[in-house]
CSV table of C-alpha atoms and ligand atoms in Angstrom, one decimal:
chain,number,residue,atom,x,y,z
A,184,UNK,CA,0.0,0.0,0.0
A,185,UNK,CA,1.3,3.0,-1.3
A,186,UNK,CA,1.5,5.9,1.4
A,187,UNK,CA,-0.4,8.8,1.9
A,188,UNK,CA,1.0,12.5,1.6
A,189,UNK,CA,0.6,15.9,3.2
A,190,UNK,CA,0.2,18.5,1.0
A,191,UNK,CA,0.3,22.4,2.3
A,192,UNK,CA,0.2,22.6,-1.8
A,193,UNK,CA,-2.7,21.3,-2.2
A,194,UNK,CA,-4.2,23.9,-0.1
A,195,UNK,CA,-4.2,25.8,-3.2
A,196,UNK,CA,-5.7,23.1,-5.7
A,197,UNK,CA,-8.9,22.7,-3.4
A,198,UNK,CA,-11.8,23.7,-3.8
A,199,UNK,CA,-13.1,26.0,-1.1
A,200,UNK,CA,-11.5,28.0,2.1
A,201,UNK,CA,-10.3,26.1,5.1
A,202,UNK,CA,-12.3,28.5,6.9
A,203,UNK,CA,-15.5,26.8,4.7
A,204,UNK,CA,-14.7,23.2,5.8
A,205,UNK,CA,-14.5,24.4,9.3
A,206,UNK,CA,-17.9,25.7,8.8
A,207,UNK,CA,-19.4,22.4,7.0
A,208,UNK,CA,-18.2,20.5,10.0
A,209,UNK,CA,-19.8,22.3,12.7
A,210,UNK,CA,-23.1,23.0,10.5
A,211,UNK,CA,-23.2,19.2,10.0
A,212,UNK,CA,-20.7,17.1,12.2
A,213,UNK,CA,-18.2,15.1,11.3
A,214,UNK,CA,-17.6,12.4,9.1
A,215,UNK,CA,-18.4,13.9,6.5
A,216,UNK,CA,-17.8,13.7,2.4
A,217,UNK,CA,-18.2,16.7,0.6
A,218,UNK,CA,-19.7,15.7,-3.0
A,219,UNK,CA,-19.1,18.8,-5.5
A,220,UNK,CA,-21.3,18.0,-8.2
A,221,UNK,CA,-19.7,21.3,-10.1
A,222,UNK,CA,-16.6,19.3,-10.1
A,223,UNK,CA,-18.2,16.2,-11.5
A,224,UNK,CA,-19.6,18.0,-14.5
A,225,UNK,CA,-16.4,19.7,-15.1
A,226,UNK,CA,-14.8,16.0,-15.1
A,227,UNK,CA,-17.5,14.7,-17.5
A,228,UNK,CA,-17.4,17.5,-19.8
A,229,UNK,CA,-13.9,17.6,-20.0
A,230,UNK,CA,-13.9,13.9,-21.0
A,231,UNK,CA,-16.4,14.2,-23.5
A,232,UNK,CA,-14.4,17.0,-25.0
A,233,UNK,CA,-10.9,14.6,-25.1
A,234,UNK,CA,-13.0,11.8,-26.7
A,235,UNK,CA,-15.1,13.6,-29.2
A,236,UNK,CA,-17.8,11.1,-30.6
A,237,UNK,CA,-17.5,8.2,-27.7
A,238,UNK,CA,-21.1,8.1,-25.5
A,239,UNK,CA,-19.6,8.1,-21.8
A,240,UNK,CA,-21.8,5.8,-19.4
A,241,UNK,CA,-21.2,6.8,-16.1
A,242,UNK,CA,-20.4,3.7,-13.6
A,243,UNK,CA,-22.8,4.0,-11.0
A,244,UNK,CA,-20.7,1.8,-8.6
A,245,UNK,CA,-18.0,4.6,-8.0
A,246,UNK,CA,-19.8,6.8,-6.2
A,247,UNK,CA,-23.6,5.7,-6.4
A,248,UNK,CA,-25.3,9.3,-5.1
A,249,UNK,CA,-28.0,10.7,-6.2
A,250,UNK,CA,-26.8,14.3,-7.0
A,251,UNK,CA,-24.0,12.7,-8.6
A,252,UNK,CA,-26.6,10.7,-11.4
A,253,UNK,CA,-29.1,13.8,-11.2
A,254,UNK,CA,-25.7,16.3,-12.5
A,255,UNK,CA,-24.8,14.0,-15.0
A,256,UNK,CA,-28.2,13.0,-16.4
A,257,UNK,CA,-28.6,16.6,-16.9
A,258,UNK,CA,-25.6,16.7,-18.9
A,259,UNK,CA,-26.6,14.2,-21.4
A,260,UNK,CA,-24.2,11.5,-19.9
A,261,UNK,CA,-25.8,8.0,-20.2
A,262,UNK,CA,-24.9,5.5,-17.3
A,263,UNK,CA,-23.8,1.9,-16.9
A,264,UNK,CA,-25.4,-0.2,-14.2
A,265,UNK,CA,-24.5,-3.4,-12.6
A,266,UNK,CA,-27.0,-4.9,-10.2
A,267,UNK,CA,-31.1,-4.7,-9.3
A,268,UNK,CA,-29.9,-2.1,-6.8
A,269,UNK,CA,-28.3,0.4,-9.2
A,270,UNK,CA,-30.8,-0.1,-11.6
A,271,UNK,CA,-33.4,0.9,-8.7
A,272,UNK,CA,-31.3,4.0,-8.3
A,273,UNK,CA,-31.5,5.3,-12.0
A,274,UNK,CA,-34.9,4.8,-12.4
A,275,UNK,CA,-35.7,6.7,-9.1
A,276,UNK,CA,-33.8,9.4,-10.6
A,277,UNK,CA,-35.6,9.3,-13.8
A,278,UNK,CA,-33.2,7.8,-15.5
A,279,UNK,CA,-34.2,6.5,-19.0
A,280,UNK,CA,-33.1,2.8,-19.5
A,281,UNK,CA,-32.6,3.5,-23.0
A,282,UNK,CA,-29.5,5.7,-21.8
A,283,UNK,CA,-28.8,2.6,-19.6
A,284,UNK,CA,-26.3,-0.3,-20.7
A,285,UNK,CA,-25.8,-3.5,-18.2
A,286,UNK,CA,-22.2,-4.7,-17.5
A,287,UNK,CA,-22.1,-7.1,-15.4
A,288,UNK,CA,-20.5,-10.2,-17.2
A,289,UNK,CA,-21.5,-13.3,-14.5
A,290,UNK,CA,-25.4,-12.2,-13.1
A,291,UNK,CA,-28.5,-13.8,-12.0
A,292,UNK,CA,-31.5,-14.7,-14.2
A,293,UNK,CA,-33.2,-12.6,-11.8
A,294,UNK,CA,-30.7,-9.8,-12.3
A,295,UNK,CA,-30.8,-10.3,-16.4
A,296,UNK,CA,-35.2,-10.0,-16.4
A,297,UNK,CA,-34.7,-6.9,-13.6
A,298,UNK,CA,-32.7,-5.2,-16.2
A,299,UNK,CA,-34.9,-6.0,-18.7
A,300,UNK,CA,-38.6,-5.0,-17.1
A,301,UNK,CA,-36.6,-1.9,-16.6
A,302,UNK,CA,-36.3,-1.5,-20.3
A,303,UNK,CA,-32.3,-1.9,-20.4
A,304,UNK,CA,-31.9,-4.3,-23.7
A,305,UNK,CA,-27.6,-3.9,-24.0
A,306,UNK,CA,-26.0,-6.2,-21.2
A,307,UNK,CA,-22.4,-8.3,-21.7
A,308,UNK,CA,-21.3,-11.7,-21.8
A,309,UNK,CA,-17.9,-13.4,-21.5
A,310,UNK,CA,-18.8,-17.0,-21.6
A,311,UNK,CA,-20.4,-20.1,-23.7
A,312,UNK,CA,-22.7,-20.5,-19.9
A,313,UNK,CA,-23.7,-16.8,-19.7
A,314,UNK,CA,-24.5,-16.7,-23.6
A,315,UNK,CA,-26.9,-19.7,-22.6
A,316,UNK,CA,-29.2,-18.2,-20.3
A,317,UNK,CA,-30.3,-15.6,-22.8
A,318,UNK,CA,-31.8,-18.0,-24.7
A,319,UNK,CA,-35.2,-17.2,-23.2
A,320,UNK,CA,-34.9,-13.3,-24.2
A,321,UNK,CA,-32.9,-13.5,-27.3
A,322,UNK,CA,-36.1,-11.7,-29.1
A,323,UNK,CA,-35.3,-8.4,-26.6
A,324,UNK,CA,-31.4,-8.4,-26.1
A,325,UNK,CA,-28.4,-7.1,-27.6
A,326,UNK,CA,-24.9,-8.5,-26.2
A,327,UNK,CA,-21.4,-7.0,-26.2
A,328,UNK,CA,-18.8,-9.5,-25.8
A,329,UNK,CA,-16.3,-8.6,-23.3
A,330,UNK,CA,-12.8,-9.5,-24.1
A,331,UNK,CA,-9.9,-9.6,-21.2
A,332,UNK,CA,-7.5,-7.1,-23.1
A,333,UNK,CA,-5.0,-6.4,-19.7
A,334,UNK,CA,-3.0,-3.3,-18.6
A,335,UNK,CA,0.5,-3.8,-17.2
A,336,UNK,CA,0.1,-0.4,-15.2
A,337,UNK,CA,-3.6,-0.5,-13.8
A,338,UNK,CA,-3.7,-0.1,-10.1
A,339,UNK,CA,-6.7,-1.7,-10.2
A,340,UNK,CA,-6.3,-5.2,-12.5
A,341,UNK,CA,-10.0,-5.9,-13.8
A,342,UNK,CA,-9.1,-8.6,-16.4
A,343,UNK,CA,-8.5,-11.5,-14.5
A,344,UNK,CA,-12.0,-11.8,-13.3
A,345,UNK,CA,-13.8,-11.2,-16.9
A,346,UNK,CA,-13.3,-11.2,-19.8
A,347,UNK,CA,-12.5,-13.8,-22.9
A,348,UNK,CA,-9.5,-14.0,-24.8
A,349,UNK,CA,-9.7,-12.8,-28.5
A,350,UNK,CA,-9.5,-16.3,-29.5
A,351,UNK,CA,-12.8,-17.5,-27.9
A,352,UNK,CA,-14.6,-14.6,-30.2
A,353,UNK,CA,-15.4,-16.4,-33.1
A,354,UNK,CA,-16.6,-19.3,-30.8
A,355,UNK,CA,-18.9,-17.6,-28.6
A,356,UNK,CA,-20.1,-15.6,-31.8
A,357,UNK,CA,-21.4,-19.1,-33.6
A,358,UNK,CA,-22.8,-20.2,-30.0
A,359,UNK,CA,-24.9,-16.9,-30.1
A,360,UNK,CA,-25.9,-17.2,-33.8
A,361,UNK,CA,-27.0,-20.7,-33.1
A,362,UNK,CA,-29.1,-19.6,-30.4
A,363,UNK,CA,-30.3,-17.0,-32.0
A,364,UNK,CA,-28.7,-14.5,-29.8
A,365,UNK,CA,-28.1,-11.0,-31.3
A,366,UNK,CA,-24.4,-9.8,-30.7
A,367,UNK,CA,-23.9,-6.2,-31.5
A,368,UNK,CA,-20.5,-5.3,-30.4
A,369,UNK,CA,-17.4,-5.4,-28.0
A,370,UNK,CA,-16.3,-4.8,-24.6
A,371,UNK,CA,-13.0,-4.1,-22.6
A,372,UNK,CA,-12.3,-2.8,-19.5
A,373,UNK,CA,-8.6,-2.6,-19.5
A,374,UNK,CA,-8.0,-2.0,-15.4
A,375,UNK,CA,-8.9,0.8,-13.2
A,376,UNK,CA,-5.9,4.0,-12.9
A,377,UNK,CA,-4.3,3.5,-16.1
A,378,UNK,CA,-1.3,5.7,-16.5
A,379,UNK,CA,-0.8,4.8,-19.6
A,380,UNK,CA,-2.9,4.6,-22.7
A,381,UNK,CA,-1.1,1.9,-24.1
A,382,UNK,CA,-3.5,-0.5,-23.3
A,383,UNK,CA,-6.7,1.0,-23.9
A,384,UNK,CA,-4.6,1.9,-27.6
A,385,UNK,CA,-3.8,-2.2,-28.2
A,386,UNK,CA,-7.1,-3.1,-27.0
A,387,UNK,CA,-8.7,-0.4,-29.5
A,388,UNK,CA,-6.4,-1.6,-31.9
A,389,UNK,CA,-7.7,-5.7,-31.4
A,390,UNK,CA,-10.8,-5.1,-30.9
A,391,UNK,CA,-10.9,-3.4,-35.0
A,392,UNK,CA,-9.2,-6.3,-36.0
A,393,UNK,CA,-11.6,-8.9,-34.5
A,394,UNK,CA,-14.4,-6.6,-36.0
A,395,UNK,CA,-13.0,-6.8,-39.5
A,396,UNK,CA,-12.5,-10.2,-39.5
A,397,UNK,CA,-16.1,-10.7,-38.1
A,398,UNK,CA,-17.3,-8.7,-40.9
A,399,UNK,CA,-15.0,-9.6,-43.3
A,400,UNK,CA,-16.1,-13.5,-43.2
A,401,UNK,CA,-20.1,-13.0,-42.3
A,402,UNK,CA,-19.6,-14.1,-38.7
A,403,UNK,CA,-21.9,-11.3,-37.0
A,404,UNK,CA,-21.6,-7.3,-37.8
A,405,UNK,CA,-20.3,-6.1,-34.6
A,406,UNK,CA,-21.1,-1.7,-34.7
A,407,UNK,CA,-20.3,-1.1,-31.0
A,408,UNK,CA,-17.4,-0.9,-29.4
A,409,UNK,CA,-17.1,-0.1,-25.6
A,410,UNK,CA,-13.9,1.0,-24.2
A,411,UNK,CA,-14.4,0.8,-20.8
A,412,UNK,CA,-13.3,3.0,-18.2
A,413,UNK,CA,-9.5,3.2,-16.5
A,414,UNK,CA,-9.1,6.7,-17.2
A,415,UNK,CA,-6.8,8.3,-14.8
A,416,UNK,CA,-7.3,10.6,-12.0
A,417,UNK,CA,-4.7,13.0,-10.4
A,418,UNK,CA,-4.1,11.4,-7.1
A,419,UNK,CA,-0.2,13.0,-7.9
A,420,UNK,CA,1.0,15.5,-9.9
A,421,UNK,CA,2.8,12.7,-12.3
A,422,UNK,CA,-1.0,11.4,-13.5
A,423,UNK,CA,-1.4,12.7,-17.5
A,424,UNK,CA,-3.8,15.0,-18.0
A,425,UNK,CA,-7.1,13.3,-19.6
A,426,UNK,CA,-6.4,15.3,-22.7
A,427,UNK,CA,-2.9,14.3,-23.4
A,428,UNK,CA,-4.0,10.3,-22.3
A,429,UNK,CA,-7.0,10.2,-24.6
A,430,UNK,CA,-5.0,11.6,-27.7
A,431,UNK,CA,-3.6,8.6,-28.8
A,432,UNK,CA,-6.8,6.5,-27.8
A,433,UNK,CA,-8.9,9.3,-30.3
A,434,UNK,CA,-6.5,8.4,-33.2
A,435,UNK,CA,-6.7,4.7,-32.6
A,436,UNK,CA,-10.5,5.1,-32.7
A,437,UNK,CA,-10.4,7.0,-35.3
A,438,UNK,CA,-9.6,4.3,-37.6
A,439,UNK,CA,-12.7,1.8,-36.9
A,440,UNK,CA,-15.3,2.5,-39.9
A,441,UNK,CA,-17.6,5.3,-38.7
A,442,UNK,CA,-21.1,3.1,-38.9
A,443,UNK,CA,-19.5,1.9,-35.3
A,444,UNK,CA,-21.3,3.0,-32.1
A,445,UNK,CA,-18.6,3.7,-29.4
A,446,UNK,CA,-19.1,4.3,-25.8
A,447,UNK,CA,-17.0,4.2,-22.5
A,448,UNK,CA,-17.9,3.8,-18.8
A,449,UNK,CA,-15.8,6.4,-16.5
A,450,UNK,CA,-16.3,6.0,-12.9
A,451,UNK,CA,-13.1,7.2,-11.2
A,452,UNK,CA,-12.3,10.1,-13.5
A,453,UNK,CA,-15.9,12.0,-13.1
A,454,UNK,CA,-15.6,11.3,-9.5
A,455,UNK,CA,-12.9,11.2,-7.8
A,456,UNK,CA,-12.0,14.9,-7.7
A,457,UNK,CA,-15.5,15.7,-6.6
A,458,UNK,CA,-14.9,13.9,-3.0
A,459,UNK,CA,-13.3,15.6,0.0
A,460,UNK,CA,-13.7,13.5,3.2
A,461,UNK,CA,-13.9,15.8,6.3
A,462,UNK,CA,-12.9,13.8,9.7
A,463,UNK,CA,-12.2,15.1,13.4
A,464,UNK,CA,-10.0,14.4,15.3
A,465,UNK,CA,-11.1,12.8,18.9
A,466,UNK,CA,-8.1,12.4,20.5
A,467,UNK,CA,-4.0,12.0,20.5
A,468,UNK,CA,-1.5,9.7,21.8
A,469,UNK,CA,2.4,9.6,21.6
A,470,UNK,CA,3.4,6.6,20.7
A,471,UNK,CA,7.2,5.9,20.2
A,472,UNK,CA,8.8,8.8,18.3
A,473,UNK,CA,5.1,9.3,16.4
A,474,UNK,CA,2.2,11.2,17.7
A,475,UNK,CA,-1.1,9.1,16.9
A,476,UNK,CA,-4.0,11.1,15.9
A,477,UNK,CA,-7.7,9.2,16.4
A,478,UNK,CA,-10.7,11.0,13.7
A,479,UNK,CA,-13.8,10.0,13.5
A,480,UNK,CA,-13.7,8.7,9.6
A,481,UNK,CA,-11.7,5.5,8.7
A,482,UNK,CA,-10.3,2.5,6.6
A,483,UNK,CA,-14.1,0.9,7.5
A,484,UNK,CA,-15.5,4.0,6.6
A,485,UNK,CA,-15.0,6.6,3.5
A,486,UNK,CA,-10.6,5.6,4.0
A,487,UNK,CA,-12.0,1.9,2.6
A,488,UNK,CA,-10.4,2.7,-0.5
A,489,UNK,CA,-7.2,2.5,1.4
A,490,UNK,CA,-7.9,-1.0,1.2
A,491,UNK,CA,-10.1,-2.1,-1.6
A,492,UNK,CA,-8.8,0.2,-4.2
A,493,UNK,CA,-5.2,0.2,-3.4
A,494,UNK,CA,-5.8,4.2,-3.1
A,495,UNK,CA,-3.8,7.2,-2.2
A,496,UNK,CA,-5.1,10.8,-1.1
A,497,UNK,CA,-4.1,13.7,-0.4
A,498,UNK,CA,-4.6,15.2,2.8
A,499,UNK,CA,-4.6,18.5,4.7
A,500,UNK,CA,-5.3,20.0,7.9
A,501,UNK,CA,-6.9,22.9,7.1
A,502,UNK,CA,-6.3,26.0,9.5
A,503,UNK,CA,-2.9,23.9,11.1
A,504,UNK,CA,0.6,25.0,10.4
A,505,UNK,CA,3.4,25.0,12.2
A,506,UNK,CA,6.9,22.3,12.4
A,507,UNK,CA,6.4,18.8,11.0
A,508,UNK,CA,5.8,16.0,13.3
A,509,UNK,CA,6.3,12.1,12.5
A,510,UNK,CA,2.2,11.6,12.4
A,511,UNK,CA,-0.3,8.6,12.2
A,512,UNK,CA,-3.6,8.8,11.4
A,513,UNK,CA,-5.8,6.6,12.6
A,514,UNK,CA,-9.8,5.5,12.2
A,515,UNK,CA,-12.3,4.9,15.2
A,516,UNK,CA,-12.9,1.6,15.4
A,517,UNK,CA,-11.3,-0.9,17.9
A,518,UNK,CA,-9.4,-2.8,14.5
A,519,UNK,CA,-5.5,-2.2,14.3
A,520,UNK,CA,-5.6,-2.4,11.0
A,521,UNK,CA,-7.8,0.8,10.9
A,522,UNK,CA,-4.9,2.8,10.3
A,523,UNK,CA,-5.4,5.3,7.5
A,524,UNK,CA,-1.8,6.2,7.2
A,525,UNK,CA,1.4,6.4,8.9
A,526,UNK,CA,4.8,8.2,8.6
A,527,UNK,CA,2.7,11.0,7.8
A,528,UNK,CA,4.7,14.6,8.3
A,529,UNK,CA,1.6,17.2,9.9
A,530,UNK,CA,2.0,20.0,12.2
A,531,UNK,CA,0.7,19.4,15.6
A,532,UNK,CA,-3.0,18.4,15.7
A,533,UNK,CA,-5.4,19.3,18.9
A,534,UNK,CA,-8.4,17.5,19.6
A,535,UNK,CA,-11.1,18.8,17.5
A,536,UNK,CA,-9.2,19.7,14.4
A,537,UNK,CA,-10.3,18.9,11.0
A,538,UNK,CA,-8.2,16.7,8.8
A,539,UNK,CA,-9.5,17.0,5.0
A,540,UNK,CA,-8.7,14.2,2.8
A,541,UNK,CA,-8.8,15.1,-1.1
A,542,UNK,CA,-9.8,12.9,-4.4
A,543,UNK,CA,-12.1,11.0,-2.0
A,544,UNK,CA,-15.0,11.1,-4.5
A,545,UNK,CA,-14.5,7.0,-6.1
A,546,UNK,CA,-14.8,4.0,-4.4
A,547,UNK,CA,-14.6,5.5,-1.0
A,548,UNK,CA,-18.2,5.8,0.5
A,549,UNK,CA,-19.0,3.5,-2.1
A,550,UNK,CA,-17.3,0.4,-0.5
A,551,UNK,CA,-17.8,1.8,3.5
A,552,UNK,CA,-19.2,-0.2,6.4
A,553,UNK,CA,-20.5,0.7,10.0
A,554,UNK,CA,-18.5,-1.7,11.1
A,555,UNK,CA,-18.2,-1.4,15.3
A,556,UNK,CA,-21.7,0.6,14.3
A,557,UNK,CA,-19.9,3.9,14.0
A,558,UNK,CA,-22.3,5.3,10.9
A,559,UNK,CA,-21.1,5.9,7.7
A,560,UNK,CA,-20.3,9.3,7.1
A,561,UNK,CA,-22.9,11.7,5.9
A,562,UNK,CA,-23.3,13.6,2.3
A,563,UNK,CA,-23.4,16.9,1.8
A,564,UNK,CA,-23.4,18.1,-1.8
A,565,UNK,CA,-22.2,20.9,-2.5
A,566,UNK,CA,-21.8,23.3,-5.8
A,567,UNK,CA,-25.5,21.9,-7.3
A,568,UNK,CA,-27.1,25.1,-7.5
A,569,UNK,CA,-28.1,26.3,-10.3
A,570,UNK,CA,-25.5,28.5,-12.0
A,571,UNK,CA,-22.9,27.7,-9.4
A,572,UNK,CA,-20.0,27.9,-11.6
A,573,UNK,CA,-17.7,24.3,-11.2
A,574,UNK,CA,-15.7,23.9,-8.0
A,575,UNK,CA,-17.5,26.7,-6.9
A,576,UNK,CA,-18.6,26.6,-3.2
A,577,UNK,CA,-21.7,27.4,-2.5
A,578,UNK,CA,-23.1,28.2,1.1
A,579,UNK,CA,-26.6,26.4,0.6
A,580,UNK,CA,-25.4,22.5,0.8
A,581,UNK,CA,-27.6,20.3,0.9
A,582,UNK,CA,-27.3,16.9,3.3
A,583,UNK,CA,-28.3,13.8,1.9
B,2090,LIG,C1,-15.8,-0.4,-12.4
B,2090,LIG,C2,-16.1,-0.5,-13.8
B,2090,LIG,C3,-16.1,0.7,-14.6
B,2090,LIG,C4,-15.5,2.0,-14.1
B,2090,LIG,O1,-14.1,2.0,-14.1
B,2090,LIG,P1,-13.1,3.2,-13.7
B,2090,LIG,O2,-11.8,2.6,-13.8
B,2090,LIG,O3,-13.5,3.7,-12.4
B,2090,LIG,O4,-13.3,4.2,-14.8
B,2090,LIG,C5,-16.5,0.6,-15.9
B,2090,LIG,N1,-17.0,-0.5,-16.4
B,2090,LIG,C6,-17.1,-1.6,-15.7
B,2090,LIG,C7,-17.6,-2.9,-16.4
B,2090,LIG,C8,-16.6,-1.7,-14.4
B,2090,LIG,O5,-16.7,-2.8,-13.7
């Protein structure tokens, strides 16, 4: 696990005033996670702009809010869902299931027929067993095929759960047009935190020749290709910027024939930026040549991704200055492995303090317990309003 950092820098990136997060935490308590949905369009728009012509289905899973879904439905974006209980989400946010495509490459029967009585016709297979139990709905379905194209560099390795090989294509395409199954296109997810494009760029680059072939010798006309998500976001100042790592993605796509439909599903680049965590701290012990600082939010709470996603954040302590000490931060919960960092270098803390932890928008409340029943941190969106220009703060948050 990679460690966490202190940035005084970073003071200057952020969003709103120390002074601001002081007030949120008082006006609300702590934990808290402060969603800026100005933020998350900025992220989405900016993406749509770096990969001119690709739909962008927003992965519900990374930060499953409804503000979140409401801000990006507004914007056009179109959203990819994974289970009965994100598909119950959408649809109580009006979501449309034709803007909706299904993922999920292993599901239920049950979790196939919910997506369907929803509307949602696109879902993805990987395997001759998965293929099968579409038999009964092969009138209403379209399939993408996912294909386990991997990234070297992903933080997060998502191809050696699903996937096929490009071999099993041509297979698994005859299975389908023996069963009468429609297959319309392709799907990758190359791995979550790519830092480079190379692998989205190969995968792009197989996928048109499996395609060609396909349609070359009559085997099915695959016209949709979905790239996945992976795209990076800046944790560190060494991350690409989303223009520069979709340039060579854009010429590699630019190559397919145009009649082909093509679509990604971002999760961690819309959101990530639009999460800062606020935690207090409840008390302080010295302990060897460290000072241990307890807070209120932890590795079982919105710090899961510590854990799970293999994640590192920036953090601050807004309103603290002063000489560096040898500092750990710790969660509340009676677990010594809820330890969100260590060998951290903050100025002195005091009891009460706020400790602001930054990029905390993906897979952080999306993956936290109340484990030892301390409750999950609370929501408070902020920058929704209505003209509220992105990253803007805005003093009406709303709690959710
Ligand atoms: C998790 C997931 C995504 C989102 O990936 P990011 O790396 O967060 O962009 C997209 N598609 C599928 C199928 C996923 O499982």
């Amino acid at each position: 696990m990679k460690k966490l950092y202190h940035i005084e820098a970073y003071a200057k990136k952020r969003t709103c005033a120390a002074s601001h997060y002081r007030e949120l935490a008082r006006l609300y308590g702590t934990p808290l996670l402060l969603v800026d949905c100005g933020v998350i369009l900025r992220q989405y728009k900016s993406l749509c702009q770096a990969l001119p012509g690709v739909e962008l289905f927003y992965a519900i899973k990374t930060l499953p809010q409804r503000d979140v879904l409401e801000t990006l439905k507004a914007a056009g974006a179109g959203f990819d869902v994974a289970s009965c209980g994100e598909i119950d989400l959408a649809a109580s946010c009006g979501i449309t299931p034709d803007r909706c495509i299904h993922t999920h490459p292993v599901k239920k029967v049950a979790d196939i027929e919910k997506g369907l009585d929803f509307g949602c016709n696109i879902f993805v297979v990987d395997n001759p067993f998965e293929l099968e139990k579409f038999v009964p709905y092969r009138q209403e379905v379209r399939l993408l095929l996912r294909v386990g194209f991997r990234s070297r560099d992903a933080v997060v390795d998502l191809a050696r759960k699903y996937g096929c090989q490009a071999e099993d294509v041509p297979q698994l395409l005859e299975q389908a047009r023996t069963l009468g199954i429609s297959v319309t296109g392709l799907s990758f997810h190359v791995g979550s935190q790519t830092i480079s494009p190379d692998a989205h760029v190969d995968a792009v680059r197989e996928s048109a020749e499996i395609m060609a072939k396909c349609r070359q010798n009559g085997l099915a006309r695959l016209d949709m290709l979905d790239i996945g998500g992976g795209f990076p976001a800046a944790y560190s100042d060494d991350i690409p910027g989303i223009e520069e790592f979709c340039a060579p993605i854009r010429a590699e796509l630019a190559r397919l024939p145009g009649d082909v439909r093509l679509v990604a599903e971002p999760g961690r680049y819309i959101a990530a930026p639009a999460g800062t965590a606020l935690a207090s701290v409840i008390g302080k012990a010295r302990r060897g040549d460290s000072i241990w600082y307890y807070v209120d939010d932890g590795v079982y709470g919105t710090y899961s991704g510590r854990i799970y996603d293999n994640a590192t954040y920036p953090v601050e302590v807004p309103g603290r200055s002063g000489p560096l000490r040898r500092s750990v931060l710790a969660g509340p919960t009676c677990d010594s492995i809820d330890v969100i960092a260590e060998d951290l270098m903050l100025p002195e803390l005091e009891t009460g303090d706020i400790v602001a932890g930054h990029m905390m928008g993906a897979y952080t409340m999306a993956t936290a317990t109340e484990f030892n029943l301390f409750p999950k941190p609370r929501i408070v969106v902020v920058g929704r309003m209505e003209g509220a220009a992105a990253g803007e703060c805005v003093s009406g948050a709303i709690a959710t």
